[in-house]
Tab-separated table of C-alpha atoms in Angstrom:
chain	number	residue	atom	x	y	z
O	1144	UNK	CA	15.333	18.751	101.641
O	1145	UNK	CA	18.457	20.627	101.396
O	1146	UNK	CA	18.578	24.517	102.234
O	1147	UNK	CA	18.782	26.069	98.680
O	1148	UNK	CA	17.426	29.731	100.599
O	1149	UNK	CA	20.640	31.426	100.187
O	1150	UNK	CA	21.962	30.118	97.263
O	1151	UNK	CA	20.649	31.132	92.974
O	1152	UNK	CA	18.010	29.640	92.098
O	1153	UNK	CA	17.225	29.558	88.209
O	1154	UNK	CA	14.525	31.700	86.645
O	1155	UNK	CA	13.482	28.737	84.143
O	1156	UNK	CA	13.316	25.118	84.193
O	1157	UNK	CA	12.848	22.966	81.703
O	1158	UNK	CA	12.513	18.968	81.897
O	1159	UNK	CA	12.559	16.222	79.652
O	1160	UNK	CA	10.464	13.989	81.538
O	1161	UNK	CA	11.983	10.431	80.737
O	1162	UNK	CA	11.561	7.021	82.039
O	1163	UNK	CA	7.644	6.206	82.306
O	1164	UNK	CA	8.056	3.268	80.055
O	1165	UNK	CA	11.057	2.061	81.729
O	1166	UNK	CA	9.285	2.468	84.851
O	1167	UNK	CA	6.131	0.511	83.913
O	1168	UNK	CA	8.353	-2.442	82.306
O	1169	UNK	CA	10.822	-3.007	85.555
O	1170	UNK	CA	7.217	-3.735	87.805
O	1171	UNK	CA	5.658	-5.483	84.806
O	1172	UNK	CA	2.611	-3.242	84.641
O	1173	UNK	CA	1.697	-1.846	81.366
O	1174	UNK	CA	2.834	1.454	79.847
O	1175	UNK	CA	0.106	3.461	80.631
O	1176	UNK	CA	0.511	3.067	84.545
O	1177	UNK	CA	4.137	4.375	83.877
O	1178	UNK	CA	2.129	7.680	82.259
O	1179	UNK	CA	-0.094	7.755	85.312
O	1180	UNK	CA	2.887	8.049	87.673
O	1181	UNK	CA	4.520	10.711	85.416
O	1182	UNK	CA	1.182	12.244	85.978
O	1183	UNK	CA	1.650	12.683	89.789
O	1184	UNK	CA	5.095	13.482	89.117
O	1185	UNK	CA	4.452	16.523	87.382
O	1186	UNK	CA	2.229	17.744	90.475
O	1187	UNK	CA	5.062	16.895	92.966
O	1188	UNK	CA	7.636	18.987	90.599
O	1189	UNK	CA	5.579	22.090	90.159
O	1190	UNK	CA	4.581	21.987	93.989
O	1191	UNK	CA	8.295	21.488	94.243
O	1192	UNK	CA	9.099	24.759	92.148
O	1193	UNK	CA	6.572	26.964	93.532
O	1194	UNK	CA	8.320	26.581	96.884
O	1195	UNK	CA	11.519	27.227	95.585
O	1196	UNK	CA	10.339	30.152	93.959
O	1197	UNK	CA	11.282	29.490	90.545
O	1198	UNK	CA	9.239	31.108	87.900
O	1199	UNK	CA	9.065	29.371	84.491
O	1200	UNK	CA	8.851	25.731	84.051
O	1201	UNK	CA	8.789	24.458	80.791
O	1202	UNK	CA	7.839	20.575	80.636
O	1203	UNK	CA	8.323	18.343	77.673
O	1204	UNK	CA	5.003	16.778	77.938
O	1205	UNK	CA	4.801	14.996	74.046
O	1206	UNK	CA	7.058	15.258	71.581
O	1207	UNK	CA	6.495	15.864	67.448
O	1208	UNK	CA	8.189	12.439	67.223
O	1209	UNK	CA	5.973	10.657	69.984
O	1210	UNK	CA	3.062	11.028	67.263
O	1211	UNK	CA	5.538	7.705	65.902
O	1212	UNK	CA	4.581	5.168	68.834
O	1213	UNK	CA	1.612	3.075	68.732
O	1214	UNK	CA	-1.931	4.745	68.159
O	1215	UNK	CA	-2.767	2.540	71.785
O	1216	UNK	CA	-0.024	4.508	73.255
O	1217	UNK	CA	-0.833	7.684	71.888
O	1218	UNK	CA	-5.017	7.523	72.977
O	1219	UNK	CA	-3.533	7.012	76.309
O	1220	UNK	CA	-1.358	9.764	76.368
O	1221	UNK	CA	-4.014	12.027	74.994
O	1222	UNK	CA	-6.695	10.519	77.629
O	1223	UNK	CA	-4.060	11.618	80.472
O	1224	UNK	CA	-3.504	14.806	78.784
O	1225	UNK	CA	-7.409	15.493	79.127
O	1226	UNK	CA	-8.039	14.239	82.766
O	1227	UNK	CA	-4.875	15.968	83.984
O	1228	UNK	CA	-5.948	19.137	83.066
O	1229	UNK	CA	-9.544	18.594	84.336
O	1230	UNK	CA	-8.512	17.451	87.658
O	1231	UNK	CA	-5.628	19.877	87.993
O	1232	UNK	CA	-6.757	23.437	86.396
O	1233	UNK	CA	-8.419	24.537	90.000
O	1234	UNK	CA	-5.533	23.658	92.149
O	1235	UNK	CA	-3.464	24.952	89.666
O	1236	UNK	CA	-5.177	28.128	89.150
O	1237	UNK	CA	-5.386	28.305	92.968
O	1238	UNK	CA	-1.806	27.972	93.280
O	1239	UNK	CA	-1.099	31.411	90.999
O	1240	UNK	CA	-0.083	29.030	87.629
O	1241	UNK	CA	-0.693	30.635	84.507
O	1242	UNK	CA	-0.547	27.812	82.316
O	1243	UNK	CA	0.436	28.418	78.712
O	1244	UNK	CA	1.177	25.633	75.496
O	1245	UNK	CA	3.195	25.303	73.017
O	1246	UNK	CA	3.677	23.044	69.874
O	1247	UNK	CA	1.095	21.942	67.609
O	1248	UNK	CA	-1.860	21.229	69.833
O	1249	UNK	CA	-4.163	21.259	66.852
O	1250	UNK	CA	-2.793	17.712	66.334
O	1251	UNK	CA	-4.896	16.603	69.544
O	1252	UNK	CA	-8.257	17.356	67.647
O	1253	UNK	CA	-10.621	20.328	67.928
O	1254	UNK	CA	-11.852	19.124	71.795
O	1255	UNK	CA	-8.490	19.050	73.385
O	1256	UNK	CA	-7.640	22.035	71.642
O	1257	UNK	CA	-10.334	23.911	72.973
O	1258	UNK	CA	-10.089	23.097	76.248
O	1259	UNK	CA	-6.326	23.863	76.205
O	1260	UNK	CA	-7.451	27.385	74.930
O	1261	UNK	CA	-9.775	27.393	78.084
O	1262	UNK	CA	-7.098	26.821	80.852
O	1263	UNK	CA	-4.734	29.234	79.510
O	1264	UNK	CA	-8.060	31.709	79.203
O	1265	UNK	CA	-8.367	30.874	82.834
O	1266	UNK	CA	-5.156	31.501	83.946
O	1267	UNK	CA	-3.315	34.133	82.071
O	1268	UNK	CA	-3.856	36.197	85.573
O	1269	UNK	CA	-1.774	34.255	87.505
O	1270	UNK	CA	2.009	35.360	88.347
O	1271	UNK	CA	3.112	33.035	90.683
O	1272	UNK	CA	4.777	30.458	88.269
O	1273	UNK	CA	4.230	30.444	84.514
O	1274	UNK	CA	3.610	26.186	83.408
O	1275	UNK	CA	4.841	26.028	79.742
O	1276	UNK	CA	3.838	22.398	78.225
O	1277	UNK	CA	5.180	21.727	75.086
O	1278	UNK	CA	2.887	19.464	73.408
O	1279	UNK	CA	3.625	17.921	69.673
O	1280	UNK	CA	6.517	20.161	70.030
O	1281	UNK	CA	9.898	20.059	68.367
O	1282	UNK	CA	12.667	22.617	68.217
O	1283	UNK	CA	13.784	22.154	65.106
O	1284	UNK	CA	9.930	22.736	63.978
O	1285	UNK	CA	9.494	25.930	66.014
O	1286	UNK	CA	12.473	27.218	64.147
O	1287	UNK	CA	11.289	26.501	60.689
O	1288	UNK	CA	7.652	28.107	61.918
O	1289	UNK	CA	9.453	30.967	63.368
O	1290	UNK	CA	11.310	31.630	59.564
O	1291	UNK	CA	8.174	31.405	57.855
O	1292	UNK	CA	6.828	34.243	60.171
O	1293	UNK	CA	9.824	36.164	59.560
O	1294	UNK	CA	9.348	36.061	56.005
O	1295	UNK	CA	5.421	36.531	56.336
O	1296	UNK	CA	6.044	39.741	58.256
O	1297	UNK	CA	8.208	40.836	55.584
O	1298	UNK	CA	11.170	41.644	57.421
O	1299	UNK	CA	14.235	43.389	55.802
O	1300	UNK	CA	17.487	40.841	56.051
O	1301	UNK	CA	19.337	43.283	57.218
O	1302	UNK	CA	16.856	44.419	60.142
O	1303	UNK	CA	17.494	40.858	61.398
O	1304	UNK	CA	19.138	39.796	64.912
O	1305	UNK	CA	19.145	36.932	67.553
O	1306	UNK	CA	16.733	39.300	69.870
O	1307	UNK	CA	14.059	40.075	66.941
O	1308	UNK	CA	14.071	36.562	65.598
O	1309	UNK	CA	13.566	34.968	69.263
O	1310	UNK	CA	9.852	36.783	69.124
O	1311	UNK	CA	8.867	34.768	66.070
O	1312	UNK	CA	9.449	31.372	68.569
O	1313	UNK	CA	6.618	29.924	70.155
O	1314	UNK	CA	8.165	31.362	73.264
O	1315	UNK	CA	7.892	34.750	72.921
O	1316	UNK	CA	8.111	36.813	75.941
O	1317	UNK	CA	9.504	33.514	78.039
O	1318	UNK	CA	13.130	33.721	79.227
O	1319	UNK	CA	15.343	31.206	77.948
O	1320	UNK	CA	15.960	28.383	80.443
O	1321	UNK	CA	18.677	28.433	82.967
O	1322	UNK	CA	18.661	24.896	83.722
O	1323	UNK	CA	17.617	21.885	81.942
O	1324	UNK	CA	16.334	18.508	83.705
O	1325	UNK	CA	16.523	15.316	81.934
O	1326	UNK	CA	15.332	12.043	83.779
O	1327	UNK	CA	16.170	8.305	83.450
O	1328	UNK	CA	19.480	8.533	82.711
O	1329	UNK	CA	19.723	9.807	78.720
O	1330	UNK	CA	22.203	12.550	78.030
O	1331	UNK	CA	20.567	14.832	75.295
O	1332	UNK	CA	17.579	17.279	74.668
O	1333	UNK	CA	16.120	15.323	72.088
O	1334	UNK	CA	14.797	17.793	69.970
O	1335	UNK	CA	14.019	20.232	72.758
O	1336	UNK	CA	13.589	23.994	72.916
O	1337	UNK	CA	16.938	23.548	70.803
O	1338	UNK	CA	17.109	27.874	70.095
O	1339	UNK	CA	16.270	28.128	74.404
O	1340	UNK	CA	18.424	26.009	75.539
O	1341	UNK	CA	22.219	28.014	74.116
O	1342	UNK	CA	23.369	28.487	77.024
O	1343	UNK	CA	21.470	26.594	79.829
O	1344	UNK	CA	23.262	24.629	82.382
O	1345	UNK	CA	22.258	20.487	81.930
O	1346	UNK	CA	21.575	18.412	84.987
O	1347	UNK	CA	20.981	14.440	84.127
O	1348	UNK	CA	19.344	12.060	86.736
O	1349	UNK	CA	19.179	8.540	86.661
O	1350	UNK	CA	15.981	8.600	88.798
O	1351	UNK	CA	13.440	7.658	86.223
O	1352	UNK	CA	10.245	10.186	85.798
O	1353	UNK	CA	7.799	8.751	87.933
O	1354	UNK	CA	9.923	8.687	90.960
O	1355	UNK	CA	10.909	12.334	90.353
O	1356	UNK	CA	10.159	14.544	93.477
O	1357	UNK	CA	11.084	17.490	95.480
O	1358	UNK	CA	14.015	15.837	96.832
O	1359	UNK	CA	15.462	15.632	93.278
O	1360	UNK	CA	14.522	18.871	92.135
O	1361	UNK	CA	16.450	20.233	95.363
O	1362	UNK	CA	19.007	18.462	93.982
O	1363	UNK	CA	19.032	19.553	90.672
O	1364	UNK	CA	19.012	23.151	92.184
O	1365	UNK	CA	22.467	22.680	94.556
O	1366	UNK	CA	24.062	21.301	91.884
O	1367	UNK	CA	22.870	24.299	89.597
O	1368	UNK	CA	24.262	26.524	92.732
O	1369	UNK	CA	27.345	25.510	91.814
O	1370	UNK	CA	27.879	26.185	88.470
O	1371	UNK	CA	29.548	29.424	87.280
O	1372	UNK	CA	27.785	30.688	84.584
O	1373	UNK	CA	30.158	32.872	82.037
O	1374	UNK	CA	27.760	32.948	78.662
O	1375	UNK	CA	31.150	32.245	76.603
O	1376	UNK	CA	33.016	35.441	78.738
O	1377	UNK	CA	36.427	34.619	80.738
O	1378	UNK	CA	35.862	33.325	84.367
O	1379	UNK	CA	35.762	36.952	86.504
């Protein structure tokens, strides 16, 4: 693993975790081992960014759109979702994770819900590394929500900026990302954390998600290191 100790490391992550079906279909296994993988993939990467120090990792987990593939595909997902977080809230929670969701989890049903309500419960404590999963989540969606709570709140026009306007987002009180991940060779964000991500730096792998590790996420870090970061200012 490269030395990264002297060099920036980014406040927030984000990934679009990509490639489990691609993954599944090159060994001839069906989709749902391609999830599994992803599964132990996610452990390896926040393992990986707990050592590194970073403190916000966002994870695309399910998009609004995946609701569109088969209702097989979808049970499975949702049956992963559920065993994942039973098998994984202690270590987490061990680890200092507060874990925290957002999208429209109601979608799952009133069970899943509930026990997503439970783990954050459990871990709101925690300070080590905050685990944002973004489940049925969209960006264009968590604008349009954050508008109508604007307008519910009754705010004057006028009274309106970029800064007041980010706390109607379902990330309120999360700094935007620094860098963004993106697996299995695709070159867009798909929907994702589209207010957040203004002025992140991009990093696309070709590695698809289930062979994601810590040597990639170092990686994705150097390359970060290099990047001068200006936020539309002249270079110094």
């Amino acid at each position: 693993m490269a030395d990264l100790s002297s060099r920036p490391i980014p406040l927030h992550i984000a990934i679009i975790m990509d490639g489990n079906g691609r993954w599944a279909a090159a060994r001839g296994v069906p989709r749902v081992a391609g999830h599994r993988e992803g599964a132990r993939a996610v452990r390896r990467t926040i393992e990986a960014a707990v050592a590194h120090g970073v403190r916000y990792l966002t994870l695309f987990a399910f998009s609004s759109e995946n609701w569109r593939r088969p209702a097989g595909e979808v049970a499975d997902l949702t049956f992963l979702m559920k065993h994942y977080l039973r098998s994984e809230l202690a270590e987490l929670h061990e680890q200092g994770v507060c874990l925290k969701v957002i999208g429209e989890r109601e979608r799952f049903g009133p069970n899943l819900t509930a026990e997503l309500a439970a783990a954050e419960a459990k871990t709101a404590g925690n300070t080590r590394l905050t685990l944002v999963m973004a489940l049925s989540y969209g960006g264009r969606a968590d604008i349009v929500a954050a508008a109508r709570r604007v307008i519910g709140a009754g705010l004057a026009p006028e009274a309106l900026n970029e800064q007041i306007f980010a706390r109607y987002l379902s990330t309120d009180g999360i700094p935007d990302p620094d860098l963004l991940i993106r697996t299995s060779g695709e070159e867009r964000i798909s929907n994702f954390l589209l207010w957040q991500l203004a002025y992140a730096e991009m990093f696309f792998t070709d590695v698809l998600w289930p062979d994601f590790g810590a040597d990639e996420f170092a990686r994705a870090l150097a390359e970060y290191a290099t990047r001068e970061r200006r936020f539309g200012a002249r270079p110094a």
